[in-house]
CSV table of C-alpha atoms in Angstrom, one decimal:
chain,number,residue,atom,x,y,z
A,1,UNK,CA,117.5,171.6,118.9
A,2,UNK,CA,116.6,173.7,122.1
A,3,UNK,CA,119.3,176.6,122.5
A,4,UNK,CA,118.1,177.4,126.1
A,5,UNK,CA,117.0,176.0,129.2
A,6,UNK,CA,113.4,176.6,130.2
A,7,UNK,CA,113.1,177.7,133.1
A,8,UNK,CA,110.3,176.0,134.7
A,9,UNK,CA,111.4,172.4,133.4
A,10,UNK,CA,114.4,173.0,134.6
A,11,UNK,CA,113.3,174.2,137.9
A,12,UNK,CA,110.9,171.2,138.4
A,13,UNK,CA,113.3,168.9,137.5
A,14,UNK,CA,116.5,170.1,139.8
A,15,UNK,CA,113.8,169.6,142.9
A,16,UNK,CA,112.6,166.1,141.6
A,17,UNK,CA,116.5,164.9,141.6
A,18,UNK,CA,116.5,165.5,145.2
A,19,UNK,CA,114.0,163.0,145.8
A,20,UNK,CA,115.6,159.8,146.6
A,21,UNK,CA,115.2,157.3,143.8
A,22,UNK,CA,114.6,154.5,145.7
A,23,UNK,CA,111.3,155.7,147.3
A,24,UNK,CA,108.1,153.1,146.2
A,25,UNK,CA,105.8,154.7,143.5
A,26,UNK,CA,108.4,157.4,142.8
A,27,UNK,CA,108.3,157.1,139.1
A,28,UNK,CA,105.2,156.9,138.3
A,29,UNK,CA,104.2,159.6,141.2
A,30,UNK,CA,106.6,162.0,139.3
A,31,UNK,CA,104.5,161.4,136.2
A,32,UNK,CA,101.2,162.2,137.5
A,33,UNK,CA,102.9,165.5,139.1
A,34,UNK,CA,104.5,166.7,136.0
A,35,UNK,CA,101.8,166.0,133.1
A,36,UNK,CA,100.5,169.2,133.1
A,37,UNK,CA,104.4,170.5,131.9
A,38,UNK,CA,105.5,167.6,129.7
A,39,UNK,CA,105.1,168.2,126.0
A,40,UNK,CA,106.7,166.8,122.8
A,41,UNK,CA,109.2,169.9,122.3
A,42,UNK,CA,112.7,169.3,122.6
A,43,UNK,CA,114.4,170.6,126.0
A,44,UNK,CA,117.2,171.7,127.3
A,45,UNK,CA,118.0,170.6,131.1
A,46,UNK,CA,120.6,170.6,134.0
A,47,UNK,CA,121.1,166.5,135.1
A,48,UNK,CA,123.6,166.0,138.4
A,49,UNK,CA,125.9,169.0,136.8
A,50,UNK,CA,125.9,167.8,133.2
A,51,UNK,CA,123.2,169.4,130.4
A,52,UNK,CA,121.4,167.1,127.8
A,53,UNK,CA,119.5,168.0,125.2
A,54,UNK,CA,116.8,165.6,124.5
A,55,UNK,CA,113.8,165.3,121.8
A,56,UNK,CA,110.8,165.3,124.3
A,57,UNK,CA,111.0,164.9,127.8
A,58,UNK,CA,108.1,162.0,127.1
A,59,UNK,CA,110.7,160.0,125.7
A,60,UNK,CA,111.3,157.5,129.0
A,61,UNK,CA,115.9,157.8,128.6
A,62,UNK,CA,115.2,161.5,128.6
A,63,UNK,CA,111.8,161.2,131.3
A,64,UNK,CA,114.6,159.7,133.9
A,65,UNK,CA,117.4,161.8,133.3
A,66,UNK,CA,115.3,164.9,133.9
A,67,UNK,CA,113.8,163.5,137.0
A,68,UNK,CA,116.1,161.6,139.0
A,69,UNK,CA,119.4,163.0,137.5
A,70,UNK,CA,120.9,159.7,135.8
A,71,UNK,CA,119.5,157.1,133.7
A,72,UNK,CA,120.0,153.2,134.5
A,73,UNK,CA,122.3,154.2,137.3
A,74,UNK,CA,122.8,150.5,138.5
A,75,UNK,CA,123.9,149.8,135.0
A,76,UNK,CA,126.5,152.7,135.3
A,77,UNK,CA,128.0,151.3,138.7
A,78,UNK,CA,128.6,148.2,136.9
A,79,UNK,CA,130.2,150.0,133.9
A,80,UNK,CA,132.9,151.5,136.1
A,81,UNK,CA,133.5,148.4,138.9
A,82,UNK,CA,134.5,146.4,135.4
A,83,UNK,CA,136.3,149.3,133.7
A,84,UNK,CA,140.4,149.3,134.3
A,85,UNK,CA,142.1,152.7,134.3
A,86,UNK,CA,143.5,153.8,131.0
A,87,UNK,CA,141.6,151.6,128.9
A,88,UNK,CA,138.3,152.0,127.0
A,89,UNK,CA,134.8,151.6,127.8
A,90,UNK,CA,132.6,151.3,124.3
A,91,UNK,CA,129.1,151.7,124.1
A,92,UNK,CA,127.6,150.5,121.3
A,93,UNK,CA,124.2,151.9,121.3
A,94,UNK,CA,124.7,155.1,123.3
A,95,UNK,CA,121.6,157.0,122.2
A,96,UNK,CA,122.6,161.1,123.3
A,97,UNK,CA,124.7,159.8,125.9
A,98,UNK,CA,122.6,159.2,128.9
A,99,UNK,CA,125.4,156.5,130.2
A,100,UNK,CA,128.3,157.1,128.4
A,101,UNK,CA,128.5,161.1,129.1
A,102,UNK,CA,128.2,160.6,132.8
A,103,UNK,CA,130.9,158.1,133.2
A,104,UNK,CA,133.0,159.6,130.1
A,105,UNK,CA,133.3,162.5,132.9
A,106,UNK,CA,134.0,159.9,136.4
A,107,UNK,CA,137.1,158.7,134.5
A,108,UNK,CA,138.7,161.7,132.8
A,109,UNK,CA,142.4,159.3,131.8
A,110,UNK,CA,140.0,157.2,130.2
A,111,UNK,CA,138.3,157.1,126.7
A,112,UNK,CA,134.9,156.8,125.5
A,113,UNK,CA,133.9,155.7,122.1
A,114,UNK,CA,130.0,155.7,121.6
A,115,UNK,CA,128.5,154.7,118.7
A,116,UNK,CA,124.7,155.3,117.6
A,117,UNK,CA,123.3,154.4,114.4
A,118,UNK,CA,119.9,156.3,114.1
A,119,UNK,CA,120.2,159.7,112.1
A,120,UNK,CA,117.6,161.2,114.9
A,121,UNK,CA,119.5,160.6,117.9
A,122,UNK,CA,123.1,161.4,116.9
A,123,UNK,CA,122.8,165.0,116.7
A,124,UNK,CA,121.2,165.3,120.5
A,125,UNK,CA,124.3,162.8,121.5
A,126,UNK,CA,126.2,164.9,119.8
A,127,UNK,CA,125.1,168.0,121.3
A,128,UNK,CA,125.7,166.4,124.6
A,129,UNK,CA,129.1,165.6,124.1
A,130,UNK,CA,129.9,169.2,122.5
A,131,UNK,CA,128.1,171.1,125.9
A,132,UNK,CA,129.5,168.3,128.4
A,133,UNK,CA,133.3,169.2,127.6
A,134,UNK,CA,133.6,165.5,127.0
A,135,UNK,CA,137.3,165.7,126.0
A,136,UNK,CA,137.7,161.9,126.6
A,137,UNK,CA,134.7,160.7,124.3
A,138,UNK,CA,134.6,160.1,120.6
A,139,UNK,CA,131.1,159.5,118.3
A,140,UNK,CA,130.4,157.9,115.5
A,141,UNK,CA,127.6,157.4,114.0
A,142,UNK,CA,126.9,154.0,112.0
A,143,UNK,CA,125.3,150.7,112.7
A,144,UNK,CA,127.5,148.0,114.1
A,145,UNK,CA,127.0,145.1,112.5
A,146,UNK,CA,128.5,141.4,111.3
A,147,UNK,CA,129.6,142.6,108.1
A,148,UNK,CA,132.1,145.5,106.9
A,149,UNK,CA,130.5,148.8,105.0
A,150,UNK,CA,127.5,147.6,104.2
A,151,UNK,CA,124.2,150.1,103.7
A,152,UNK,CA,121.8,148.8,105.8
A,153,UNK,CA,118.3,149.6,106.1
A,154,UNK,CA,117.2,151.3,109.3
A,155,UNK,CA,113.9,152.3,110.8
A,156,UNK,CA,113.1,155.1,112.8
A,157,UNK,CA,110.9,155.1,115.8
A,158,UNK,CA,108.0,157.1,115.9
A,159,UNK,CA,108.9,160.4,118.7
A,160,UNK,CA,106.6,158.5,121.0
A,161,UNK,CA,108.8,155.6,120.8
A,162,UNK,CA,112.1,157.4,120.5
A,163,UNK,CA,115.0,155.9,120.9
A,164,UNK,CA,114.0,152.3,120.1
A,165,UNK,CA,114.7,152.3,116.4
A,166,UNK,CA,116.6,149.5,114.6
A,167,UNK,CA,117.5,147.4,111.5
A,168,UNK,CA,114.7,145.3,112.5
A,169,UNK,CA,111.4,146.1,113.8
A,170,UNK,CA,109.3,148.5,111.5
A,171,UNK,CA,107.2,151.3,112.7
A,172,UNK,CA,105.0,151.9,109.5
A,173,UNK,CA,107.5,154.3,108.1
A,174,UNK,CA,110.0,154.4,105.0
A,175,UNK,CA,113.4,152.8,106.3
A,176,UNK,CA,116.7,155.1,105.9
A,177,UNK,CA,119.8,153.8,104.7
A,178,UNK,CA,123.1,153.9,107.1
A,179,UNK,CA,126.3,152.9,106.9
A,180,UNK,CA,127.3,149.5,108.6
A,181,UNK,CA,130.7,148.7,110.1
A,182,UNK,CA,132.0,145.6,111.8
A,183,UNK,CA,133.2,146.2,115.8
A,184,UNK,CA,136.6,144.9,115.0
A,185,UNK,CA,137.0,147.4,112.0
A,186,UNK,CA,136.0,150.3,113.9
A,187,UNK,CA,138.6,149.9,116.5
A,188,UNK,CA,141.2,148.9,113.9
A,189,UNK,CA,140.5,152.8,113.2
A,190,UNK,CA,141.6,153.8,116.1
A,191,UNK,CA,144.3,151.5,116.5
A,192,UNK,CA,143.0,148.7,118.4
A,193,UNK,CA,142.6,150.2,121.2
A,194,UNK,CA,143.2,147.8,125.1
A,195,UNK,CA,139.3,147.9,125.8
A,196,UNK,CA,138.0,146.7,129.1
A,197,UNK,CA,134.7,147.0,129.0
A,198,UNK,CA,131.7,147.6,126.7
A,199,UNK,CA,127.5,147.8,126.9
A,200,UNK,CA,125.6,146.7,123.8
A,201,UNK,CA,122.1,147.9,123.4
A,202,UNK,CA,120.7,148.5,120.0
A,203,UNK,CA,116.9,146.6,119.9
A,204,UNK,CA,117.8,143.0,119.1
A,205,UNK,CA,121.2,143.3,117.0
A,206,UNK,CA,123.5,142.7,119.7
A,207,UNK,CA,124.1,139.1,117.9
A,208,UNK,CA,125.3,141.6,114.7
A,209,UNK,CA,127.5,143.4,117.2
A,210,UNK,CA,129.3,140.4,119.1
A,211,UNK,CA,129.2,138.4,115.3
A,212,UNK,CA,131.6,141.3,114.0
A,213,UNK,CA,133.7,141.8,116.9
A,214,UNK,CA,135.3,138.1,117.1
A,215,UNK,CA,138.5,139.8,117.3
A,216,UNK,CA,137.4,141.3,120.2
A,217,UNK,CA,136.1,138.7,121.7
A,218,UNK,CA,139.0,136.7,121.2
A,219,UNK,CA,142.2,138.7,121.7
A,220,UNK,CA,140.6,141.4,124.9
A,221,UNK,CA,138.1,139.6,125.9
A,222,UNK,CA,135.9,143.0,127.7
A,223,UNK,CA,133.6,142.2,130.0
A,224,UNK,CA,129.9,143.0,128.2
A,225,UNK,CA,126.8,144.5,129.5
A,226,UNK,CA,124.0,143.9,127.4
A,227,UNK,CA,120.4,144.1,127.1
A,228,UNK,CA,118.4,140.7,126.2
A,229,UNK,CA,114.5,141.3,125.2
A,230,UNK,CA,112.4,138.6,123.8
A,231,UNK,CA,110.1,140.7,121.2
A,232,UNK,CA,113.3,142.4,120.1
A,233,UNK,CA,115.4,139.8,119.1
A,234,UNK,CA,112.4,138.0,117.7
A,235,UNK,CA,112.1,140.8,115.5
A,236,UNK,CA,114.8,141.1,114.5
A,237,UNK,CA,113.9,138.9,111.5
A,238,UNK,CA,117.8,137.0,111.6
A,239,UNK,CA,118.3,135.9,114.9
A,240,UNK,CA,116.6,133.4,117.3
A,241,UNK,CA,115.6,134.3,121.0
A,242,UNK,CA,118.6,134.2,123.1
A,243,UNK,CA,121.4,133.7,120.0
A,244,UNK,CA,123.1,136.5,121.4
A,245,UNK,CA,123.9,134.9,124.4
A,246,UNK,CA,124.6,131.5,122.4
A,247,UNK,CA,127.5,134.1,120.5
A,248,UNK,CA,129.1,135.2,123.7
A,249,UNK,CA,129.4,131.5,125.2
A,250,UNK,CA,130.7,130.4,122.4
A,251,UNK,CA,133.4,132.6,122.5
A,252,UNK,CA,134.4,131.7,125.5
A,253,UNK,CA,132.4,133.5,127.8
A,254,UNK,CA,129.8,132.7,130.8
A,255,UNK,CA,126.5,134.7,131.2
A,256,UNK,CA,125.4,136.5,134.2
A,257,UNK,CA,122.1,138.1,135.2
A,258,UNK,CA,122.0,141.7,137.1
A,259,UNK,CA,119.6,141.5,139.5
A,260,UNK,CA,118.7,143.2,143.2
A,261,UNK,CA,119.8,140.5,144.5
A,262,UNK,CA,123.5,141.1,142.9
A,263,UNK,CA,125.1,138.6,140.2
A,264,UNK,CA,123.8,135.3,138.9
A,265,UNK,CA,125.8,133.2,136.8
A,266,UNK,CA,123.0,131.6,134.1
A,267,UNK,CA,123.3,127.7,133.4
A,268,UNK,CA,121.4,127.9,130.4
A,269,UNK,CA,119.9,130.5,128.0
A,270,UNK,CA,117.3,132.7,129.1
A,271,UNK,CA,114.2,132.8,125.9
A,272,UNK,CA,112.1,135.4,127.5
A,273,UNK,CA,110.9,138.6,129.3
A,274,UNK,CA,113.8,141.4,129.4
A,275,UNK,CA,117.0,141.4,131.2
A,276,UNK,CA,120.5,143.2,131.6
A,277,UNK,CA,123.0,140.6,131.5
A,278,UNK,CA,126.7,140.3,132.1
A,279,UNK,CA,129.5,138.2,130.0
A,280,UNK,CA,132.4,137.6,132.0
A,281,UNK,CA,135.2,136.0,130.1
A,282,UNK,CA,135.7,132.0,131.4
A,283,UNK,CA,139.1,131.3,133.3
């Protein structure tokens, strides 16, 4: 874990946030520009006001916080137009807080629970949260999953690949065990909290995740952001392309599809390419 900022990172990175982010070819401009600085050590950096501490600024979540100051900011503005004062937003996935820390800090009367399963990745979010003040924001670390304290086998990412591992897909390295909880059990911890809103990305699970939160589901009914890839639920080895979605409208939701053109209600399932999609709950 870094313990300070270096300087020239840090430098580079403050004057490539002021770049607008909508600018054609920015991204992969910024990547030619800053090759000759970018190495596989962990850093230490200043992102809109907040600091994250990240394993390799190579690592594409840590790659776009460092150069445009946010990561998935579209996603974020639709995290906060869904999320009511006073109530929760859970992110179930949260890597070291690249959403979650941001908005934990736009809504100060509102909690944050984010959850992150992978033994590599919990002690940068939990940096984060511990350098961020996040008063508001609670961590644990586990899987989330369909059934209650299981051990589960997990596999790391290589660093190159950081950030994307999961129960399912292998990367030619020894699974670790971690602990499993249902959704529904987890909150029961803390009470059952009034949750209005919640983002699921955890490489091809989210079926796990909405299977074990049927109380959830039933009784709040949040509105869901969640990520739909075809390889990743394909690998998942237990679920079918597009069986998370087949979850969430059989519990009474409808599926939408985020897009630059704004939202699109879904008629059927979508089996391929990758999306971030929106469950409302039906009238």
């Amino acid at each position: 874990m870094p313990t300070d900022k270096d300087f020239l990172k840090n430098l580079v990175g403050k004057m490539l946030q002021k770049i607008p982010s909508k600018i054609p070819g920015r991204q992969r401009f910024t990547r030619f520009l800053t090759k000759p600085i970018i190495d596989n050590r962990p850093a230490l950096f200043e992102a809109n006001g907040l600091y994250f501490c990240v394993p390799s600024l190579k690592e594409p979540i840590a790659f776009s916080l460092w150069s445009s100051g946010a990561y998935e900011p579209e996603v974020q503005e639709l995290i906060l137009s869904h999320w009511k004062e006073n109530t929760w937003f859970i992110d179930v996935g949260a890597n070291v807080g690249a959403i979650s820390i941001p908005l934990s800090k736009l809504k100060p009367g509102s909690r944050v629970l984010g959850i992150e399963a992978s033994p590599s990745i919990f002690p940068y979010l939990k940096e984060n949260v511990s350098r961020n003040q996040c008063e508001n924001m609670t961590i644990v670390q586990c899987a989330v999953c369909d059934e209650e304290g299981v051990m589960l086998d997990f596999n790391e990412a290589p660093e190159s690949k950081f950030g994307m591992g999961s129960l399912g897909t292998s990367f030619g390295k020894p699974s670790i065990q971690v602990k499993g909880h249902t959704l529904d059990t987890i909150l029961a911890d803390f009470g059952t909290p009034d949750v209005s809103v919640m983002k699921v990305d955890v490489e091809g699970f989210e079926s796990a995740v909405f299977l074990g939160a049927k109380e959830l589901l039933k009784e709040q009914k949040p509105r869901i952001i969640f990520e739909f890839c075809d390889w990743a639920e394909e690998n998942s080895g237990r679920f079918n392309i597009g069986e998370s979605q087949k979850i969430l409208r059989e519990a009474g939701y409808e599926i939408y599809l985020s897009s630059s053109d704004g939202i699109i209600r879904l008629t059927d399932v979508i089996k391929g390419g990758y999306e971030n999609l929106i469950a409302f709950p039906r009238n």
